[in-house]
């Protein structure tokens, strides 16, 4: 079923009666360390769960990250005035409810969110562990070296992951430039040796220069990387240097960017010019409605998407719903972990894929 098959008045007869928020705590399976730009990432973040209820006794919920929302802004409004199943949120004041309204509308329609989005992708979504940070540098008093990174890979492999994204760029803040660059290579070599068949990508978090990126790609050629992510803050001349290098070497490594404070117009232009292959705008801060609007353009340009999902583990499941719904997302970023008070057991991670439930809405149960 595509959304075009839904009657125009599919959501009529429901009025918003309450919008509540509650803090939500997630837990990573281990403390997550540093990357090129930031210090330790802790053992699990907090976010806000927003629940919307209607006068017909239906509810939907989703997490929200952003400035303090005005929870009263939509109370009393008919649902069809703020949400269209074919588009998403249609009233700016309802944007903090983006995820919650997708859940609510799909629940009312009796279909999973991915079906409401069009069902253009597979129901088993490839994912990678996004949790491989600078574990060689910790603990600070007795750093574990490469074995620390391999231990994280082993834990995530055991949990069902078959692809890893390695943070690199140690020379940006945490090590001398040359030693940090060498360690990046050493770690990558170790992981590739231990997991010869795994899909691997690297994320510099803007910690390399264009020249370092080219030198890195030279060495990394033998390791069959799937993509490099945020090598440096997006700029045309640097990305052109990288592209020339990749083309000259016949390399198929993709270039991914658009995660950190993206100028979406620029990111699209760079993709149009063939300088970016994978667009990373965040699943929450950019949002479902914005991705639904943008994806046809991304597809037309010949680029793909992989909405940034790091932070809350639930963001991975939302990204997987976008992948199954909109298509044009080959792989999603996965955040290992659990969320207190949320039953996410309808989703399964197996052999590197997240299988999505056929249950209406997001199929995530929030208790309490
Ligand atoms: Mg990143």
CSV table of N, CA, C and O in Angstrom, one decimal, residues 1-54:
chain,number,residue,atom,x,y,z
A,1,UNK,N,0.9,-1.2,0.0
A,1,UNK,CA,0.0,0.0,0.0
A,1,UNK,C,0.9,1.2,0.0
A,1,UNK,O,1.8,1.4,0.8
A,2,UNK,N,0.6,2.2,-0.8
A,2,UNK,CA,1.3,3.4,-0.8
A,2,UNK,C,0.4,4.5,-0.1
A,2,UNK,O,-0.8,4.3,0.0
A,3,UNK,N,1.0,5.6,0.3
A,3,UNK,CA,0.2,6.6,1.0
A,3,UNK,C,-0.8,7.2,0.1
A,3,UNK,O,-1.9,7.7,0.5
A,4,UNK,N,-0.6,7.1,-1.3
A,4,UNK,CA,-1.6,7.6,-2.2
A,4,UNK,C,-2.9,6.9,-2.1
A,4,UNK,O,-4.0,7.4,-2.5
A,5,UNK,N,-2.9,5.6,-1.6
A,5,UNK,CA,-4.1,4.9,-1.5
A,5,UNK,C,-4.9,5.3,-0.3
A,5,UNK,O,-6.1,4.8,-0.1
A,6,UNK,N,-4.4,6.1,0.6
A,6,UNK,CA,-5.1,6.5,1.8
A,6,UNK,C,-6.2,7.6,1.4
A,6,UNK,O,-5.9,8.5,0.7
A,7,UNK,N,-7.4,7.4,1.9
A,7,UNK,CA,-8.4,8.5,1.7
A,7,UNK,C,-7.9,9.8,2.3
A,7,UNK,O,-7.2,9.8,3.3
A,8,UNK,N,-8.3,10.9,1.7
A,8,UNK,CA,-7.9,12.2,2.1
A,8,UNK,C,-8.3,12.5,3.6
A,8,UNK,O,-7.6,13.2,4.3
A,9,UNK,N,-9.4,11.9,4.0
A,9,UNK,CA,-9.9,12.2,5.3
A,9,UNK,C,-9.6,11.1,6.3
A,9,UNK,O,-10.2,10.9,7.3
A,10,UNK,N,-8.5,10.4,6.0
A,10,UNK,CA,-8.1,9.2,6.8
A,10,UNK,C,-7.9,9.5,8.2
A,10,UNK,O,-8.1,8.7,9.1
A,11,UNK,N,-7.5,10.8,8.5
A,11,UNK,CA,-7.2,11.1,9.9
A,11,UNK,C,-8.3,12.0,10.5
A,11,UNK,O,-8.1,12.6,11.6
A,12,UNK,N,-9.4,12.2,9.8
A,12,UNK,CA,-10.4,13.1,10.4
A,12,UNK,C,-11.2,12.5,11.6
A,12,UNK,O,-11.2,11.3,11.7
A,13,UNK,N,-11.7,13.3,12.4
A,13,UNK,CA,-12.4,12.9,13.6
A,13,UNK,C,-11.6,12.6,14.8
A,13,UNK,O,-12.1,12.1,15.8
A,14,UNK,N,-10.3,13.1,14.8
A,14,UNK,CA,-9.4,12.9,15.9
A,14,UNK,C,-8.9,14.3,16.3
A,14,UNK,O,-8.4,15.1,15.5
A,15,UNK,N,-9.1,14.7,17.6
A,15,UNK,CA,-8.6,16.0,18.1
A,15,UNK,C,-7.6,15.8,19.2
A,15,UNK,O,-7.7,14.9,20.0
A,16,UNK,N,-6.5,16.6,19.1
A,16,UNK,CA,-5.5,16.5,20.2
A,16,UNK,C,-6.0,17.0,21.5
A,16,UNK,O,-6.5,18.1,21.6
A,17,UNK,N,-5.9,16.1,22.5
A,17,UNK,CA,-6.4,16.5,23.8
A,17,UNK,C,-5.2,16.7,24.8
A,17,UNK,O,-5.4,17.5,25.8
A,18,UNK,N,-4.1,16.0,24.6
A,18,UNK,CA,-3.0,16.3,25.6
A,18,UNK,C,-1.7,16.0,24.9
A,18,UNK,O,-1.6,15.2,24.0
A,19,UNK,N,-0.7,16.7,25.3
A,19,UNK,CA,0.7,16.5,24.9
A,19,UNK,C,1.6,16.6,26.2
A,19,UNK,O,1.6,17.6,26.9
A,20,UNK,N,2.2,15.4,26.5
A,20,UNK,CA,3.0,15.4,27.7
A,20,UNK,C,4.5,15.0,27.4
A,20,UNK,O,4.7,14.3,26.4
A,21,UNK,N,5.4,15.4,28.2
A,21,UNK,CA,6.8,15.0,28.0
A,21,UNK,C,7.3,14.3,29.3
A,21,UNK,O,6.9,14.6,30.4
A,22,UNK,N,8.2,13.4,29.1
A,22,UNK,CA,8.9,12.8,30.2
A,22,UNK,C,10.3,12.5,29.8
A,22,UNK,O,10.6,12.2,28.7
A,23,UNK,N,11.3,12.6,30.8
A,23,UNK,CA,12.7,12.3,30.4
A,23,UNK,C,12.8,10.8,30.2
A,23,UNK,O,12.1,10.0,30.8
A,24,UNK,N,13.7,10.4,29.3
A,24,UNK,CA,13.9,9.0,28.9
A,24,UNK,C,15.4,8.8,29.0
A,24,UNK,O,16.2,9.5,28.4
A,25,UNK,N,15.8,7.7,29.7
A,25,UNK,CA,17.2,7.4,29.9
A,25,UNK,C,17.6,6.2,29.1
A,25,UNK,O,16.9,5.1,29.2
A,26,UNK,N,18.7,6.2,28.3
A,26,UNK,CA,19.2,5.1,27.6
A,26,UNK,C,20.5,4.6,28.2
A,26,UNK,O,21.2,5.3,28.9
A,27,UNK,N,20.8,3.3,28.0
A,27,UNK,CA,22.1,2.8,28.5
A,27,UNK,C,22.8,2.0,27.4
A,27,UNK,O,22.3,1.2,26.7
A,28,UNK,N,24.1,2.5,27.2
A,28,UNK,CA,24.9,1.8,26.3
A,28,UNK,C,25.5,0.5,26.9
A,28,UNK,O,25.6,0.5,28.2
A,29,UNK,N,25.9,-0.5,26.2
A,29,UNK,CA,26.4,-1.7,26.8
A,29,UNK,C,27.8,-1.5,27.4
A,29,UNK,O,28.3,-2.3,28.1
A,30,UNK,N,28.5,-0.3,27.1
A,30,UNK,CA,29.8,0.0,27.7
A,30,UNK,C,29.9,1.5,27.6
A,30,UNK,O,29.2,2.2,26.8
A,31,UNK,N,30.9,2.0,28.4
A,31,UNK,CA,31.1,3.5,28.3
A,31,UNK,C,31.7,3.8,26.9
A,31,UNK,O,32.6,3.1,26.5
A,32,UNK,N,31.2,4.8,26.3
A,32,UNK,CA,31.7,5.1,24.9
A,32,UNK,C,32.7,6.2,25.0
A,32,UNK,O,32.5,7.2,25.7
A,33,UNK,N,33.8,6.0,24.4
A,33,UNK,CA,35.0,6.9,24.6
A,33,UNK,C,35.0,8.2,23.7
A,33,UNK,O,33.9,8.7,23.3
A,34,UNK,N,36.2,8.6,23.4
A,34,UNK,CA,36.4,9.9,22.6
A,34,UNK,C,36.3,9.7,21.1
A,34,UNK,O,36.5,8.6,20.6
A,35,UNK,N,36.1,10.7,20.4
A,35,UNK,CA,36.3,10.8,19.0
A,35,UNK,C,37.2,11.9,18.6
A,35,UNK,O,37.8,12.5,19.6
A,36,UNK,N,37.3,12.3,17.4
A,36,UNK,CA,38.3,13.3,17.0
A,36,UNK,C,38.0,14.7,17.6
A,36,UNK,O,38.8,15.5,17.8
A,37,UNK,N,36.7,14.9,17.9
A,37,UNK,CA,36.2,16.2,18.2
A,37,UNK,C,35.8,16.3,19.7
A,37,UNK,O,35.9,17.4,20.3
A,38,UNK,N,35.3,15.3,20.3
A,38,UNK,CA,34.7,15.3,21.6
A,38,UNK,C,35.3,14.3,22.6
A,38,UNK,O,35.9,13.3,22.2
A,39,UNK,N,35.2,14.6,23.9
A,39,UNK,CA,35.7,13.7,24.9
A,39,UNK,C,34.7,12.6,25.1
A,39,UNK,O,33.9,12.3,24.2
A,40,UNK,N,34.8,11.8,26.2
A,40,UNK,CA,34.1,10.6,26.4
A,40,UNK,C,32.6,10.9,26.2
A,40,UNK,O,32.0,11.9,26.6
A,41,UNK,N,31.9,9.9,25.6
A,41,UNK,CA,30.5,10.0,25.3
A,41,UNK,C,29.6,9.3,26.3
A,41,UNK,O,28.4,9.3,26.1
A,42,UNK,N,30.2,8.8,27.5
A,42,UNK,CA,29.4,8.4,28.6
A,42,UNK,C,28.7,7.0,28.4
A,42,UNK,O,29.0,6.3,27.5
A,43,UNK,N,27.8,6.7,29.3
A,43,UNK,CA,27.2,5.4,29.2
A,43,UNK,C,25.7,5.4,28.8
A,43,UNK,O,25.0,4.4,29.0
A,44,UNK,N,25.2,6.5,28.3
A,44,UNK,CA,23.8,6.6,27.9
A,44,UNK,C,23.2,8.0,28.0
A,44,UNK,O,23.4,8.5,29.1
A,45,UNK,N,22.6,8.5,27.0
A,45,UNK,CA,22.0,9.9,27.1
A,45,UNK,C,20.6,9.9,27.6
A,45,UNK,O,19.9,8.9,27.7
A,46,UNK,N,20.2,11.1,27.9
A,46,UNK,CA,18.8,11.4,28.2
A,46,UNK,C,18.1,12.1,27.1
A,46,UNK,O,18.8,12.9,26.4
A,47,UNK,N,16.9,11.9,26.8
A,47,UNK,CA,16.1,12.6,25.8
A,47,UNK,C,14.7,12.8,26.4
A,47,UNK,O,14.4,12.4,27.5
A,48,UNK,N,13.9,13.5,25.6
A,48,UNK,CA,12.5,13.8,26.0
A,48,UNK,C,11.6,12.8,25.2
A,48,UNK,O,11.7,12.8,24.0
A,49,UNK,N,10.7,12.1,25.9
A,49,UNK,CA,9.7,11.4,25.3
A,49,UNK,C,8.4,12.2,25.2
A,49,UNK,O,8.0,12.7,26.3
A,50,UNK,N,7.9,12.5,24.1
A,50,UNK,CA,6.7,13.2,23.9
A,50,UNK,C,5.5,12.3,23.5
A,50,UNK,O,5.6,11.6,22.6
A,51,UNK,N,4.4,12.4,24.3
A,51,UNK,CA,3.3,11.6,24.1
A,51,UNK,C,2.1,12.5,23.7
A,51,UNK,O,1.8,13.4,24.4
A,52,UNK,N,1.4,12.1,22.6
A,52,UNK,CA,0.3,12.9,22.1
A,52,UNK,C,-1.0,12.0,22.3
A,52,UNK,O,-0.9,10.8,21.9
A,53,UNK,N,-2.1,12.5,22.8
A,53,UNK,CA,-3.3,11.8,23.0
A,53,UNK,C,-4.5,12.5,22.3
A,53,UNK,O,-4.4,13.7,22.2
A,54,UNK,N,-5.5,11.7,21.8
A,54,UNK,CA,-6.6,12.3,21.1
A,54,UNK,C,-7.9,12.1,21.9
A,54,UNK,O,-7.9,11.2,22.8
